[in-house]
Each structure stands twice: as C-alpha cells, then as structure tokens.
CSV table of C-alpha atoms and ligand atoms in Angstrom, one decimal:
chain,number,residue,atom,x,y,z
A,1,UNK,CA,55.0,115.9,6.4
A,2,UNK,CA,56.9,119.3,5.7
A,3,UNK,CA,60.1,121.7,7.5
A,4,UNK,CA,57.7,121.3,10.6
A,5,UNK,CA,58.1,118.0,11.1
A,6,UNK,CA,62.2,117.9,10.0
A,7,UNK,CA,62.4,121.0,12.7
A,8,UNK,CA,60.2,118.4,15.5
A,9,UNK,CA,62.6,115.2,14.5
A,10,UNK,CA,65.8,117.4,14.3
A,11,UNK,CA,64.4,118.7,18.2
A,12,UNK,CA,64.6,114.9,19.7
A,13,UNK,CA,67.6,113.8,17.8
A,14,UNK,CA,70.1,114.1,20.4
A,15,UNK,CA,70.2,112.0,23.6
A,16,UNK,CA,69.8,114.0,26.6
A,17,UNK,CA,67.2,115.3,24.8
A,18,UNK,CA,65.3,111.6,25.0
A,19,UNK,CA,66.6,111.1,28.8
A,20,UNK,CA,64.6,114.6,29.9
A,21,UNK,CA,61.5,113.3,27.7
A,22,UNK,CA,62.0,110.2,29.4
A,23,UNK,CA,62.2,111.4,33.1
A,24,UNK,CA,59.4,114.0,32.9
A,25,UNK,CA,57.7,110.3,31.8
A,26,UNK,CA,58.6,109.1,34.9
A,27,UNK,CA,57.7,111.5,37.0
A,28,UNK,CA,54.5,111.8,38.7
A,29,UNK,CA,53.9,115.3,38.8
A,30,UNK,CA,55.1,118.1,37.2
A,31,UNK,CA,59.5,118.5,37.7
A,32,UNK,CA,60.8,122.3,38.4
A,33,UNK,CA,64.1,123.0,36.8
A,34,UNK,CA,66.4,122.3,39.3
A,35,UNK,CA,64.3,119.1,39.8
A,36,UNK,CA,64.2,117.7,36.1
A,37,UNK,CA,68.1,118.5,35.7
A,38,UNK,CA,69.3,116.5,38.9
A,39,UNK,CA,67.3,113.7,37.4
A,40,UNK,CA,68.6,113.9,34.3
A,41,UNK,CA,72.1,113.8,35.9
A,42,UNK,CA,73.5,117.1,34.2
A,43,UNK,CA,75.4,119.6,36.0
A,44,UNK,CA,76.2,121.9,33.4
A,45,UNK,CA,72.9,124.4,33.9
A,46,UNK,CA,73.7,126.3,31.6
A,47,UNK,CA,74.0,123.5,29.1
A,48,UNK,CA,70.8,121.7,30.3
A,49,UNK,CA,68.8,124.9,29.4
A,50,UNK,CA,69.9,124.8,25.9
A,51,UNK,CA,68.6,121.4,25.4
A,52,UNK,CA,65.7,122.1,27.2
A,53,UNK,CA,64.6,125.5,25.4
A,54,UNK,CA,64.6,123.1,22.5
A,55,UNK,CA,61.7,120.7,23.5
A,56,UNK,CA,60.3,123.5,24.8
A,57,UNK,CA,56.4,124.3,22.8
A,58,UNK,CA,56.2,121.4,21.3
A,59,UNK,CA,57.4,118.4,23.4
A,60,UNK,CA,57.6,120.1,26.8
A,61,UNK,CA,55.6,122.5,28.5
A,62,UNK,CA,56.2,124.6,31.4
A,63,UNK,CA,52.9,124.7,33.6
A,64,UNK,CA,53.6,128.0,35.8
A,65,UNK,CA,50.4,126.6,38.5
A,66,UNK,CA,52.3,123.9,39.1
A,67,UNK,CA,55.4,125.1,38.9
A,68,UNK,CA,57.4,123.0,36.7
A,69,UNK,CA,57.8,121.3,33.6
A,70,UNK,CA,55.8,118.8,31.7
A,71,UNK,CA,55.5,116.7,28.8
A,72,UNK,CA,52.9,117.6,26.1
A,73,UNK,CA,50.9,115.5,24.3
A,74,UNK,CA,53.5,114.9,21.3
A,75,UNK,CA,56.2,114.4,24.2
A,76,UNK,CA,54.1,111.6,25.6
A,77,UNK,CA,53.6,110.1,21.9
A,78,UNK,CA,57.1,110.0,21.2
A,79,UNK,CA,58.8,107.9,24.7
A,80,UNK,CA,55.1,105.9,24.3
A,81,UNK,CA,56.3,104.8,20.6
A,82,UNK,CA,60.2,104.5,22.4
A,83,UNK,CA,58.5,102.0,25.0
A,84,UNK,CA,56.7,100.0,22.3
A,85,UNK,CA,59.9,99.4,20.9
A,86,UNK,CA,59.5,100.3,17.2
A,87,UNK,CA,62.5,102.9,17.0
A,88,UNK,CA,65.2,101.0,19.0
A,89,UNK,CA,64.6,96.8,19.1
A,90,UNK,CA,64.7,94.1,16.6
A,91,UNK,CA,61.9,91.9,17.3
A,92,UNK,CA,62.6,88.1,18.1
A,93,UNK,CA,60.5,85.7,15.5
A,94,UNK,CA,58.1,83.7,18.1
A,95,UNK,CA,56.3,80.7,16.9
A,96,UNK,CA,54.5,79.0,15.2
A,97,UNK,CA,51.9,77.7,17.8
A,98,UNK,CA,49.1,75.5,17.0
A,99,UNK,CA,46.0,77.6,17.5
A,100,UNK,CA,42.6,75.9,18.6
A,101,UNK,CA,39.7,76.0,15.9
A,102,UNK,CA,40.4,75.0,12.2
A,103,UNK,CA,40.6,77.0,8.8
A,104,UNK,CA,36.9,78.5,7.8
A,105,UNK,CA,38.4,77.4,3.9
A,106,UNK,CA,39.4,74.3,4.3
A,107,UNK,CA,39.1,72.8,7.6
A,108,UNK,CA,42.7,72.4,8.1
A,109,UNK,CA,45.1,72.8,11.4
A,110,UNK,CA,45.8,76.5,12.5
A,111,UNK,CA,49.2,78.3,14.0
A,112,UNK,CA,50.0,81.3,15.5
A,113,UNK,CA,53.1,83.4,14.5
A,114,UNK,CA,55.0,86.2,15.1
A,115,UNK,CA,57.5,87.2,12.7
A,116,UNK,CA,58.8,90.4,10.5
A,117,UNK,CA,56.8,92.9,12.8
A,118,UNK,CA,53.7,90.8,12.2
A,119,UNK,CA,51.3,88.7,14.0
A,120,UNK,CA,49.1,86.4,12.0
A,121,UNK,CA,46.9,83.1,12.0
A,122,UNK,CA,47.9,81.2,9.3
A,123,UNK,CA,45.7,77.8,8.0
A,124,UNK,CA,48.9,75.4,7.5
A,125,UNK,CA,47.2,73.4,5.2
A,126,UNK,CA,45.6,75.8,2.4
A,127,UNK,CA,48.2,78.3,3.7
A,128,UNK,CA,45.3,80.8,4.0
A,129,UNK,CA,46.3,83.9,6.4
A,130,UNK,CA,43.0,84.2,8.8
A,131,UNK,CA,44.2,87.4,10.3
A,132,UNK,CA,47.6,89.5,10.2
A,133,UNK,CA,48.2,92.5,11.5
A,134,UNK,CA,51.7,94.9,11.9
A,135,UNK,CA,52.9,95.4,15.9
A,136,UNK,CA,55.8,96.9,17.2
A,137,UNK,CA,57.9,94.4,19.8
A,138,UNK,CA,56.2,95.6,22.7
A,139,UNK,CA,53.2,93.6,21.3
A,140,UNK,CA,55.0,90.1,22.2
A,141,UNK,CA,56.2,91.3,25.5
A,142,UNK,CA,54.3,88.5,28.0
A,143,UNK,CA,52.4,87.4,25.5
A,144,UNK,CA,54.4,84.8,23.8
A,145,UNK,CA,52.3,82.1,25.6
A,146,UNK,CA,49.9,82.7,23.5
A,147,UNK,CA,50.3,84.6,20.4
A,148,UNK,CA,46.8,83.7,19.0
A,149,UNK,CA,44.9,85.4,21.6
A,150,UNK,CA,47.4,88.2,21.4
A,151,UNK,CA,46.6,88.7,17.6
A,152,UNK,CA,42.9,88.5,18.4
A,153,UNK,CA,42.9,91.0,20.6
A,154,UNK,CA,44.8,93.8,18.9
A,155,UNK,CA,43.4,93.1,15.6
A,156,UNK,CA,39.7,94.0,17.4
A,157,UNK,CA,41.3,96.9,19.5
A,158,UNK,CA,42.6,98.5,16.1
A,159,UNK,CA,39.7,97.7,13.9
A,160,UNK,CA,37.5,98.7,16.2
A,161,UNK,CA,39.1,102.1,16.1
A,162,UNK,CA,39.2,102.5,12.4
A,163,UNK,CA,35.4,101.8,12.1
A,164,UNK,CA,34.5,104.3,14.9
A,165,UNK,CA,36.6,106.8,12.7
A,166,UNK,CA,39.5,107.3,14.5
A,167,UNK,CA,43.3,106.2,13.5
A,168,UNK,CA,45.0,103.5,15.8
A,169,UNK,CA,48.0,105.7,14.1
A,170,UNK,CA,47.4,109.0,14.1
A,171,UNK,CA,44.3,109.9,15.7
A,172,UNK,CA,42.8,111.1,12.5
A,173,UNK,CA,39.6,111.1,11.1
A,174,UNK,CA,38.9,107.2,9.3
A,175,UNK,CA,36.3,106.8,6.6
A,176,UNK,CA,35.0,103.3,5.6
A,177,UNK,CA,33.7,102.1,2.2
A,178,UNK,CA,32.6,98.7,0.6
A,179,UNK,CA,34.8,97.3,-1.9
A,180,UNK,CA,34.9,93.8,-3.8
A,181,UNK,CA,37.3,91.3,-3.6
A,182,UNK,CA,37.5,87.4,-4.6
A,183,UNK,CA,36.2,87.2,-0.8
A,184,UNK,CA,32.6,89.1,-2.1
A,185,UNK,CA,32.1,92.1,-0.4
A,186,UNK,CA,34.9,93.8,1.6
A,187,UNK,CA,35.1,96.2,4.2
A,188,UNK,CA,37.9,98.9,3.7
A,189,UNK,CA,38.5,101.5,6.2
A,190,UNK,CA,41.6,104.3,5.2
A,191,UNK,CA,42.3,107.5,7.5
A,192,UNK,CA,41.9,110.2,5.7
A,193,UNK,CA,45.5,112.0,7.4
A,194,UNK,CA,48.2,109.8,7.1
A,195,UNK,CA,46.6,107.0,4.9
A,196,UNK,CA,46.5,104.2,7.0
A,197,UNK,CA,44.3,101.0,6.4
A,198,UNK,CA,42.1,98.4,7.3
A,199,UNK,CA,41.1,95.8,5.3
A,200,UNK,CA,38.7,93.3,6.7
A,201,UNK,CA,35.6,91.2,5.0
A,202,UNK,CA,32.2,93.1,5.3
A,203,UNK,CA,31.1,91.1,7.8
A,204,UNK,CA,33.3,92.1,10.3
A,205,UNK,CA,31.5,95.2,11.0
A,206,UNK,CA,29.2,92.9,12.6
A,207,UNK,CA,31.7,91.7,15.2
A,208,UNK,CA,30.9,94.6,17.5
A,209,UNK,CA,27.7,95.8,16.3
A,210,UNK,CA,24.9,95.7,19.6
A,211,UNK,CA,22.7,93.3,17.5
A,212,UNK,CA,25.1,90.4,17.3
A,213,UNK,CA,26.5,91.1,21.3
A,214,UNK,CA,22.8,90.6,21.8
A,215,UNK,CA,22.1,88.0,19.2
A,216,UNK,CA,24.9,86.0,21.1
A,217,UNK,CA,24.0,86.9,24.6
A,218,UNK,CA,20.3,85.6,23.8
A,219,UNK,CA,22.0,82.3,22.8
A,220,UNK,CA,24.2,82.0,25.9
A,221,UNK,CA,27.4,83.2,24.2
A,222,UNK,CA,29.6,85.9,24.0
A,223,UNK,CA,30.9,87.3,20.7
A,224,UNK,CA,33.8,89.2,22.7
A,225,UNK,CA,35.4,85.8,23.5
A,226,UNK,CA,34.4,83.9,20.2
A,227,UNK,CA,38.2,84.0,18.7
A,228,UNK,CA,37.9,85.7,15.3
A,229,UNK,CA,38.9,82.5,13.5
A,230,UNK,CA,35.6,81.1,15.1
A,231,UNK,CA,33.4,83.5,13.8
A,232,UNK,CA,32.4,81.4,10.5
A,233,UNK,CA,29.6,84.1,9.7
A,234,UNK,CA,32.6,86.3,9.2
A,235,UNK,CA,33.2,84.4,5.6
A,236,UNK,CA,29.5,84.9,4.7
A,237,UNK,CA,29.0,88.2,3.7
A,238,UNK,CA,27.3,88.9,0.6
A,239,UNK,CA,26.2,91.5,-2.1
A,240,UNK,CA,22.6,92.7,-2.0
A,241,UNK,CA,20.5,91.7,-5.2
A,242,UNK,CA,23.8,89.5,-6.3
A,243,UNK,CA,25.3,92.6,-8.2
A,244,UNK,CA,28.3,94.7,-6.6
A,245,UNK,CA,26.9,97.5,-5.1
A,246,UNK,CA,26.2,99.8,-2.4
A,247,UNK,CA,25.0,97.3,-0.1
A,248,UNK,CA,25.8,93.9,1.7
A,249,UNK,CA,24.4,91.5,3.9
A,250,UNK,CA,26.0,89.6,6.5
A,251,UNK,CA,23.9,86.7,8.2
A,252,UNK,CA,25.2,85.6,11.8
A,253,UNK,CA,23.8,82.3,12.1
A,254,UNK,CA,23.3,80.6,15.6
A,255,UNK,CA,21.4,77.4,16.8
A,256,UNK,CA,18.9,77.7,14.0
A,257,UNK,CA,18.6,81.2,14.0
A,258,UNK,CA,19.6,83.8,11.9
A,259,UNK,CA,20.1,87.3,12.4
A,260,UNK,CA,21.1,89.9,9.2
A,261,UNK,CA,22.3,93.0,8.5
A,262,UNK,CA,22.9,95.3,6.4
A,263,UNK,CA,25.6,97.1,5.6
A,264,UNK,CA,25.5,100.5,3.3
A,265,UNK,CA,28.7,101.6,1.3
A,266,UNK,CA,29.6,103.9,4.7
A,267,UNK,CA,30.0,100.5,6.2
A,268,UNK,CA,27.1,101.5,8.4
A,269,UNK,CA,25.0,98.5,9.7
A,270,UNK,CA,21.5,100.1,8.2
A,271,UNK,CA,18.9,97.3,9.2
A,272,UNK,CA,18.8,94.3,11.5
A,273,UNK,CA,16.3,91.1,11.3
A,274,UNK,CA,16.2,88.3,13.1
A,275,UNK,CA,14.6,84.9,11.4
A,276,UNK,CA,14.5,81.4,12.5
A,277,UNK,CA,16.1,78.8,10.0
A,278,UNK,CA,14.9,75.6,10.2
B,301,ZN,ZN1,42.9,76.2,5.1
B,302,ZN,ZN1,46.2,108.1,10.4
C-alpha cells in the first residue's frame, strides 16, 4: 500500500462518486454521458464531469466502440465488496444450530454459528472449533437456515483457491508449505501480495485431490457432499519416517480400504496408493 492507493481511496470517497460506480453496475451495457448522468440523477453537467474525470483510468473506462462508459475491473471490485456488505453493515449474530455429525475429538454434539464476522463449527462439548472462517454479511444472506452448510461451502471455495495459488483476497500468487502443529502435520498456505492465510491440517489437500473424488466415487460416495466435519481421515495426517519433515502422509480410509498420499513441503500430493486393510 503507498500514495497510489491513498490517491485510489481519496477517488471513491465521496458519494456520487459511489452512485455512478453503482449505476454503470447496473447497467447492462456500456452508458454514454448523457445516459450515465440522467441515471445518476445530476443535472449540473458540468459538475457530473468533475466527478466523473475523477474515476476516470482507474475505476471507469470510456470504451469509444461502444460508445460509452464503463466500469473497470477495480470499479467492479469495489461496489462487489459494497454488495457483500463489509464497508457499510453490521452483521446480525445467527445461531447456534446443532449441526449433524459429532466432534472427530471427542465425540461430542456440534453447532453452527455465526458471529463477529465469523462462521464456525464449534464441538460444544470439548469446545474444539472444527472449521472457522472470516465472511462479510453477505455470507448469511439466505443462508441462515443452515449456517453449517454455508460454512462448509465457503471454507472449500476459499481453500480451494489458496491451494491452486490464487488469493480469495487479492488475486495474488499463494504458496503452500508444511508446518507442525500439536495437530501433526499442517498445511499452511499465505499469498505472497497481501499476506493472507490459510491454515488447514495436511490432510486437507486431499479433500479435492482426483484420487480421493475417485477413491469415493469407487465406493459409491461423494467427497464433494461429505461435510468437512465428516471427513475423519482429515484428523489423520501424519509425518513421513515419524520425524518432522518435508513430507506427510494422509490415509483416507473407506470400507476396508485405504488409499495414501503423500504430500511434499509444496503441499503437492506427490504419490497415491491404494491398499486393502483388513
Ligand atoms: Zn469435542
Ligand atoms: Zn492476497
């Protein structure tokens, strides 16, 4: 963050500012002048320019084969980010809701909460979070039936993206590494921009990887609608030759058979085998 960024925040502060980013939103194609004012309700043309000029290059771009003004890609960033809520609302606690399944640590009841700008799984007996993750309000919006699912889901849509290297924030390049932890062996992905993070167990590299969808599929279930509290393998993960190191395994375990892999420091799933165990 530098001037640049003061000079791109001190561009939107102002509210008509927000209500032409808003309507060139709205719109379906490309607005001419005369077009985006009226919507924006200004008469002042004169005025509207001014205001204008100053989105102009970095929020707003004036496409001249179309013949009118757009919204660039920052533009579009900024009123998706007012939509989600996390500039403008204060986000109603929802929950807690008892959650099917039962804690992988003790056995114990689970609920569902939403609270803070968080959605977790919490165990309410060993107190154990399952999974937690930071949302805007938008995140609750129709969802507040069932929270659990709703955590489940955006937990694997923003992992997901970490470990294929790209920032649910930012968009920046995300490298991964193993780490310890009291857990065992423990999958840290950070973007290398803007320093977000991701810290899940090493197994969970397996929750998407083709060998377990197909490990599952082969066994008549899907790992896609397996909740992420079900996923007991997820708690399994260990080091390679008992020492920390550069390499883990994680062994998915279904109707007596076993499929492992490995995963190198890079978080890369290096070699798959599949073994029956009884
Ligand atoms: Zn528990
Ligand atoms: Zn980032």
């Amino acid at each position: 963050m530098n001037e640049d960024a003061e000079a791109a925040f001190a561009a939107v502060a102002d509210e008509l500012r927000v209500r032409i980013l808003r309507e060139l939103w709205d719109a379906d194609d490309p607005l001419s002048f005369s077009e985006l004012r009226e919507r924006v309700g200004v008469r002042d043309s004169g005025r509207f320019n001014y205001h204008l000029g100053e989105l102009r290059g970095r929020f707003v771009e004036k496409d001249e084969d179309a013949g009118g003004y757009d919204l660039r890609f920052a533009g579009r960033k900024l009123v998706g980010g007012l939509y989600s809520g996390v500039y403008t609302e204060a986000a109603e606690p929802v929950g807690p809701q008892p959650v099917d399944g039962s804690c992988v640590t003790c056995g114990g009841d689970l609920e569902a909460v939403y609270e803070d700008e968080h959605g977790k799984v919490d165990c309410t007996d060993c107190e154990v979070t399952l999974i937690q993750t930071g949302v805007p309000p938008a995140f609750v919006d129709g969802r507040e039936d069932d929270l659990a699912a709703a955590v489940d889901g955006y937990v694997r849509t923003t992992s997901r993206s970490f470990l294929d290297g790209f920032c649910p924030t930012c968009s920046g390049p995300t490298a991964g590494r193993l780490e310890d932890s009291e857990y065992g062996p423990q999958a840290v992905v950070e973007c290398e921009r803007c320093g977000a993070s991701f810290y899940g167990l090493a197994a969970w590299v397996g929750v998407d990887h083709p060998a377990v969808v197909s490990f599952y599929d082969d066994h008549d279930r899907s790992v896609r609608d397996t909740e992420l509290w079900r996923l007991d393998w997820l708690a399994d993960a260990a080091w390679v030759d008992g020492a920390d190191g550069d390499r883990a395994t994680v062994t998915v375990e279904l109707d007596g058979e076993a499929l492992r892999l490995t995963v190198a420091d890079d978080l890369a799933a290096t070699a798959v085998e599949r073994t029956e165990t009884d």
